[in-house]
PDB file of C-alpha atoms in Angstrom:
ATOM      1  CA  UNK A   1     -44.625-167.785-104.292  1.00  0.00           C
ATOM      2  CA  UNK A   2     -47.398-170.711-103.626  1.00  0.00           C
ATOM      3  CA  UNK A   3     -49.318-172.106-105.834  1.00  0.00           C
ATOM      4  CA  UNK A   4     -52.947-173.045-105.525  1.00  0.00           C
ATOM      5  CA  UNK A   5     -55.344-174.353-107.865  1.00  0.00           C
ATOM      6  CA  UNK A   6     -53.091-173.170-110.607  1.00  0.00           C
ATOM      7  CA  UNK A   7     -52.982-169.725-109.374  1.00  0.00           C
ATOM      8  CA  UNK A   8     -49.591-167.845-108.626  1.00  0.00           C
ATOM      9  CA  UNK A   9     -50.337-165.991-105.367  1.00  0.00           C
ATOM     10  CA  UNK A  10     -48.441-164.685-102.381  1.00  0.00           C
ATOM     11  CA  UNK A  11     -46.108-161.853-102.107  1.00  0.00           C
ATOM     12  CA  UNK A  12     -46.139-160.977-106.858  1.00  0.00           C
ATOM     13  CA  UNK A  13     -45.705-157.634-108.042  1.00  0.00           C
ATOM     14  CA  UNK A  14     -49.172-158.165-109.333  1.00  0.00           C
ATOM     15  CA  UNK A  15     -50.322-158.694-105.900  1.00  0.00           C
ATOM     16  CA  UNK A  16     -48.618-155.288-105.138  1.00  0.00           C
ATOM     17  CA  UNK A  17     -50.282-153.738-108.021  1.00  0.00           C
ATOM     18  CA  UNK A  18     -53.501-154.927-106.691  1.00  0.00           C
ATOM     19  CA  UNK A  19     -53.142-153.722-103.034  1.00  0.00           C
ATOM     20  CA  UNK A  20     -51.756-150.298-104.392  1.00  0.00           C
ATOM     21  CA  UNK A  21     -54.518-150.081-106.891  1.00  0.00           C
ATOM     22  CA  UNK A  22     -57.533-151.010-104.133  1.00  0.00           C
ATOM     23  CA  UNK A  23     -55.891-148.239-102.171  1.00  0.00           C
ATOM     24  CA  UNK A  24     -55.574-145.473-104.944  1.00  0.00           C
ATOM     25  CA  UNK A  25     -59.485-145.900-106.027  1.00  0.00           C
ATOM     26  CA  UNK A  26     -60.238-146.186-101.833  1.00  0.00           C
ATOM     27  CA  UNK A  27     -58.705-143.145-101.287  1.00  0.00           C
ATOM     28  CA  UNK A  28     -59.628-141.371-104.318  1.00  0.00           C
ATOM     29  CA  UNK A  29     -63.468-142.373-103.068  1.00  0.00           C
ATOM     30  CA  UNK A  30     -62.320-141.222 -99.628  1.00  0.00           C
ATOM     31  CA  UNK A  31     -61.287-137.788-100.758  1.00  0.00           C
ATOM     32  CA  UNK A  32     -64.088-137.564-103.229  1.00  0.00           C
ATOM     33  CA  UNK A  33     -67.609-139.082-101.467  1.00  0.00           C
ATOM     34  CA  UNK A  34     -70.227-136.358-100.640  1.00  0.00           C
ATOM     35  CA  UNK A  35     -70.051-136.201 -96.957  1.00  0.00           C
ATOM     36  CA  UNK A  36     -73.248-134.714 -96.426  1.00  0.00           C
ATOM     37  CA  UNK A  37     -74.793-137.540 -98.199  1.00  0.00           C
ATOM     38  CA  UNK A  38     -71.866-140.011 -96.951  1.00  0.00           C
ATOM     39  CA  UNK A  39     -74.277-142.863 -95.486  1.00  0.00           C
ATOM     40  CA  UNK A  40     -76.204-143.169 -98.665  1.00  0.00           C
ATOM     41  CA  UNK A  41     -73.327-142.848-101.263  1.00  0.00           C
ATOM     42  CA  UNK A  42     -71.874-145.797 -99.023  1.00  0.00           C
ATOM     43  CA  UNK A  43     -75.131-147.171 -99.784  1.00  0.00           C
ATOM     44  CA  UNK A  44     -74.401-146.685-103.215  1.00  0.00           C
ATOM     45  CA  UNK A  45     -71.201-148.380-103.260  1.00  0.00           C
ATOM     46  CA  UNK A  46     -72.305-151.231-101.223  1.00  0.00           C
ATOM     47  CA  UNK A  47     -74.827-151.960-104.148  1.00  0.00           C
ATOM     48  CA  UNK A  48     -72.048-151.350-106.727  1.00  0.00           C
ATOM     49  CA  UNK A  49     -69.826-153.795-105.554  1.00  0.00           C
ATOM     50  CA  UNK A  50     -72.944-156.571-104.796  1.00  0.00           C
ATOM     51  CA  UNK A  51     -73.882-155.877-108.223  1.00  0.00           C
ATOM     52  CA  UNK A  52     -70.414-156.053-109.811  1.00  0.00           C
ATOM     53  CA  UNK A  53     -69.136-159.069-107.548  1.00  0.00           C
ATOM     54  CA  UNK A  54     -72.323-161.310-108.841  1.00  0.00           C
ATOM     55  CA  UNK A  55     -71.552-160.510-112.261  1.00  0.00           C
ATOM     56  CA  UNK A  56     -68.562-161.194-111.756  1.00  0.00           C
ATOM     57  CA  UNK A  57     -69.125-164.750-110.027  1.00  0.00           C
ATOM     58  CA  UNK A  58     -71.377-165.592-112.925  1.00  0.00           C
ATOM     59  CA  UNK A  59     -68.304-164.598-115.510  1.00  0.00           C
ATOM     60  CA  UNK A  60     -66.409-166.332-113.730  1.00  0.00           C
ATOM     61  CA  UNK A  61     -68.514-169.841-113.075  1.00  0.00           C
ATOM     62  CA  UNK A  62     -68.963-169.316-116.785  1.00  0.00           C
ATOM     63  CA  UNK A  63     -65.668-169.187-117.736  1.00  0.00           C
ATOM     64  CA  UNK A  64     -65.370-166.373-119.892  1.00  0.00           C
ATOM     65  CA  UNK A  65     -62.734-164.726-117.539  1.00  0.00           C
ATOM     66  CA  UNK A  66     -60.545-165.355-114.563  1.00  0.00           C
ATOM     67  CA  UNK A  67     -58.238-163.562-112.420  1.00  0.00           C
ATOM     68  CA  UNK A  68     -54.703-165.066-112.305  1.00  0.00           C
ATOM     69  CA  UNK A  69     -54.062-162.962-108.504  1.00  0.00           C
ATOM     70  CA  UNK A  70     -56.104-162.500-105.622  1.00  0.00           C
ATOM     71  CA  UNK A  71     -55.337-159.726-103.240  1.00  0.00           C
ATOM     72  CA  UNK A  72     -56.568-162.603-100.765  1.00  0.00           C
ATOM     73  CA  UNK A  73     -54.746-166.594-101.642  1.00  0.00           C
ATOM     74  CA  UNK A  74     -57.358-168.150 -99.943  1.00  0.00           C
ATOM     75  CA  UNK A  75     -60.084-166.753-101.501  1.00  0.00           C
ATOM     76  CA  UNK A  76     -61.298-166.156-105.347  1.00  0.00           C
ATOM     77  CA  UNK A  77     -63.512-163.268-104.567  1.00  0.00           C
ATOM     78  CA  UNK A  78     -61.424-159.957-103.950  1.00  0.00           C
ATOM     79  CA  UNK A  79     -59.010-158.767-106.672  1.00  0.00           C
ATOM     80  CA  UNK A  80     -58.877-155.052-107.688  1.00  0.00           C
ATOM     81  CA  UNK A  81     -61.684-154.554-110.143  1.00  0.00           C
ATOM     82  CA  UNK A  82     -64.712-156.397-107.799  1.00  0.00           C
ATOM     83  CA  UNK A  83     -63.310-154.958-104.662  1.00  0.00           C
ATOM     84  CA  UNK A  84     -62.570-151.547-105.217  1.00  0.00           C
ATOM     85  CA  UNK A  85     -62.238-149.892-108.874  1.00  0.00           C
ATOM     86  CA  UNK A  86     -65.377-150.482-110.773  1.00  0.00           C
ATOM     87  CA  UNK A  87     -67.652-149.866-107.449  1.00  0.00           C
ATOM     88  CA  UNK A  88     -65.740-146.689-106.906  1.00  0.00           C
ATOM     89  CA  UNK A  89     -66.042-145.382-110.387  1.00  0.00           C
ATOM     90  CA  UNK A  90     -69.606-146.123-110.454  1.00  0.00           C
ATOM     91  CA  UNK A  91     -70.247-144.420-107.282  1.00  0.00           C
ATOM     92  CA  UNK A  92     -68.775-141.111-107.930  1.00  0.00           C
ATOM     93  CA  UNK A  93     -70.801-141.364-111.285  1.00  0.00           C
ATOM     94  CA  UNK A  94     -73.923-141.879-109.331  1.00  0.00           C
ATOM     95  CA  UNK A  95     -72.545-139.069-106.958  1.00  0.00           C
ATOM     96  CA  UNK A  96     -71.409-136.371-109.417  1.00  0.00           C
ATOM     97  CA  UNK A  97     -74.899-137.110-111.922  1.00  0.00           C
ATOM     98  CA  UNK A  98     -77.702-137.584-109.716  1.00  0.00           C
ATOM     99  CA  UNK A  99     -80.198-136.454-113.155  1.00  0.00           C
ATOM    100  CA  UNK A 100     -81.143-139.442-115.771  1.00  0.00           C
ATOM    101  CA  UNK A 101     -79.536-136.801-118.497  1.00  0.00           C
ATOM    102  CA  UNK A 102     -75.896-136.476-117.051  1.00  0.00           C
ATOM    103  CA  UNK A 103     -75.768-140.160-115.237  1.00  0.00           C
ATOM    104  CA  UNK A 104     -76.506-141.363-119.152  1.00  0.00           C
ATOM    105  CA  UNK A 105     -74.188-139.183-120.500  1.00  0.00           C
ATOM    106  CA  UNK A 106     -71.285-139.964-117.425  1.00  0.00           C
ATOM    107  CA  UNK A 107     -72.231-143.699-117.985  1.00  0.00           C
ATOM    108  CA  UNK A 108     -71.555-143.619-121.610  1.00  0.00           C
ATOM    109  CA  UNK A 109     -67.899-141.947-120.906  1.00  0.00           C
ATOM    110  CA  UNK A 110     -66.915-144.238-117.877  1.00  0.00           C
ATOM    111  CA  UNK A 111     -68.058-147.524-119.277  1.00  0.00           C
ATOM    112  CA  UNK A 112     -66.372-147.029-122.469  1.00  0.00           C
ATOM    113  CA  UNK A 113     -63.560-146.190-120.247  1.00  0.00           C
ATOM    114  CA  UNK A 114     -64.044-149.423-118.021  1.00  0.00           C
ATOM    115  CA  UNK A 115     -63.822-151.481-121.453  1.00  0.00           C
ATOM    116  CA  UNK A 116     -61.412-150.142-123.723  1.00  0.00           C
ATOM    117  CA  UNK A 117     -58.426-148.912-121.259  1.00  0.00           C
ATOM    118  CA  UNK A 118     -59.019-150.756-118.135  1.00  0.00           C
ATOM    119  CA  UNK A 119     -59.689-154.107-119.590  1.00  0.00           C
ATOM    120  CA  UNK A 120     -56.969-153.962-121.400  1.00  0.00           C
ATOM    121  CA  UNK A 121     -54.284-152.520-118.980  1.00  0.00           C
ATOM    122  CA  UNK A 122     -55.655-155.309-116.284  1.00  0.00           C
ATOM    123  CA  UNK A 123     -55.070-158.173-119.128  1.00  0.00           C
ATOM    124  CA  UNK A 124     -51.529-156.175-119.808  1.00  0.00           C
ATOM    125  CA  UNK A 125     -50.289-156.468-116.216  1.00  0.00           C
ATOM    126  CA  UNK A 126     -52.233-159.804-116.031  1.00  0.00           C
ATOM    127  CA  UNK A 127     -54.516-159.098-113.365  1.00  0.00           C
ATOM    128  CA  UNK A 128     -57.198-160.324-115.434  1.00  0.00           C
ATOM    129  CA  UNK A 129     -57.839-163.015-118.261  1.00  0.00           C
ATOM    130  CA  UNK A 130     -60.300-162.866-120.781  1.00  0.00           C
ATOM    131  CA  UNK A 131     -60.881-166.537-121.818  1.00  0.00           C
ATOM    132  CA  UNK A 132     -64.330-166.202-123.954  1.00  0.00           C
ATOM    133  CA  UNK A 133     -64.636-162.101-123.117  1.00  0.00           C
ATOM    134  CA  UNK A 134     -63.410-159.184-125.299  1.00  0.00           C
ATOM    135  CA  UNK A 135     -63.569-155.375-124.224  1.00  0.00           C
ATOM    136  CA  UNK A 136     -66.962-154.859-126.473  1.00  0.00           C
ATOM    137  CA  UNK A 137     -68.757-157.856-124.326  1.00  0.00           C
ATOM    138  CA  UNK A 138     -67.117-155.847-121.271  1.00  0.00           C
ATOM    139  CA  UNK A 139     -68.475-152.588-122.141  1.00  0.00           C
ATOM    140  CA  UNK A 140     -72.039-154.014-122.928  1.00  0.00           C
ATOM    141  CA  UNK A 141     -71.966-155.246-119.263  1.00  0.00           C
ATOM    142  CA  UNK A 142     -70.626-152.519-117.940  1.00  0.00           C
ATOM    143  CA  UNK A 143     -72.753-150.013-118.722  1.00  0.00           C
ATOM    144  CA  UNK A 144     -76.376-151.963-117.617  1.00  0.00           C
ATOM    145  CA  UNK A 145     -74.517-152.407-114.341  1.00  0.00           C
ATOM    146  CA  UNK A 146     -74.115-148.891-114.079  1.00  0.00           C
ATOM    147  CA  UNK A 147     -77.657-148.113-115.389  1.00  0.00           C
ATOM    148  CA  UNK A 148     -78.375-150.847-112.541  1.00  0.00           C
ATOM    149  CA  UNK A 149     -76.724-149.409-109.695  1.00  0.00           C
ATOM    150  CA  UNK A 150     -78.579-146.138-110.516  1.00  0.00           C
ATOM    151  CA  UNK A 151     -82.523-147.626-110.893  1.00  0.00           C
ATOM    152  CA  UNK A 152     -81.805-149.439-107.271  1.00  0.00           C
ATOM    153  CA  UNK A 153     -80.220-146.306-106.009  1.00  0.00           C
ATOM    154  CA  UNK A 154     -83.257-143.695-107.174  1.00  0.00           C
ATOM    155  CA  UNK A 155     -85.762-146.480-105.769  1.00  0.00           C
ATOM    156  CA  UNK A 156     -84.069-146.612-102.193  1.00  0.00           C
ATOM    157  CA  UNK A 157     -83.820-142.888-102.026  1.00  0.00           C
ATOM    158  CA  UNK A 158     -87.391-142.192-103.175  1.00  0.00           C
ATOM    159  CA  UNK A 159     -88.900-144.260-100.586  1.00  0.00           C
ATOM    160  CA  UNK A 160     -86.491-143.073 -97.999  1.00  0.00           C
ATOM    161  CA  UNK A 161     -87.933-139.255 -98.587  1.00  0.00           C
ATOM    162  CA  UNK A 162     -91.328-140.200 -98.590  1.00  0.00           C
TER     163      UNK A 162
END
């Protein structure tokens, strides 16, 4: 194992974990994504994981939580959740709920979901720290992000058809 900037990194089972878990949610999205619709539900994702890495940056320059393993050891910017699990959920929400009424009611299942399982099963495994952060503050994130993602999405896609 090498150590940088008090970070364990290299060849960890939770480096394992996070390759096989960026793989499960890729492939899931893989199996799952709309491929009539594929170029703008990659859209989707694309603004998904912008809008989930930046919060993410900013929780992290803030100090409220911190990722012990990188899937990357020279870089603090992809581990599971930015790179590949919250994006995917929140594109296959946005892709199974295009109406306001089911993407509310899908939102306030999957964030809830996001907060109060995978928060704490990424602390468990210690994937993920939560220094100043608890799963309530997660779940009152997650769910404007999602809201987010969707308000961007509609906008691109009712100019594009215009």
């Amino acid at each position: 194992m090498l150590m940088i900037n008090n970070t364990i990194t290299g060849f960890s089972a939770q480096w394992w974990l996070i390759i096989i878990l960026s793989a499960l949610f890729l492939f899931v999205f893989y199996l799952l994504i709309d491929r009539q619709r594929i170029i703008f539900i990659l859209l989707v994702f694309f603004i998904s994981f912008v809008l989930v890495g930046t919060v993410d940056e900013l929780g992290k320059f803030f100090g409220v939580w911190s990722y012990p393993h990188q899937l990357l050891v020279f870089t603090h910017r992809f581990n599971s959740v930015d790179f590949a699990v919250i994006p995917v959920i929140l594109t296959l929400v946005y892709q199974f709920f295009s109406k306001w009424k089911f993407y509310w009611i899908a939102s306030l299942i999957t964030s809830p979901f996001i907060a109060f399982i995978g928060v704490p099963i990424f602390t468990f495994f210690h994937l993920y720290d939560l220094n100043h952060w608890n799963t309530w503050k997660a779940f009152i994130t997650v769910y404007p992000i999602g809201l987010f993602v969707k308000v961007i999405s509609d906008f691109i896609y009712s100019n594009q058809h215009q």
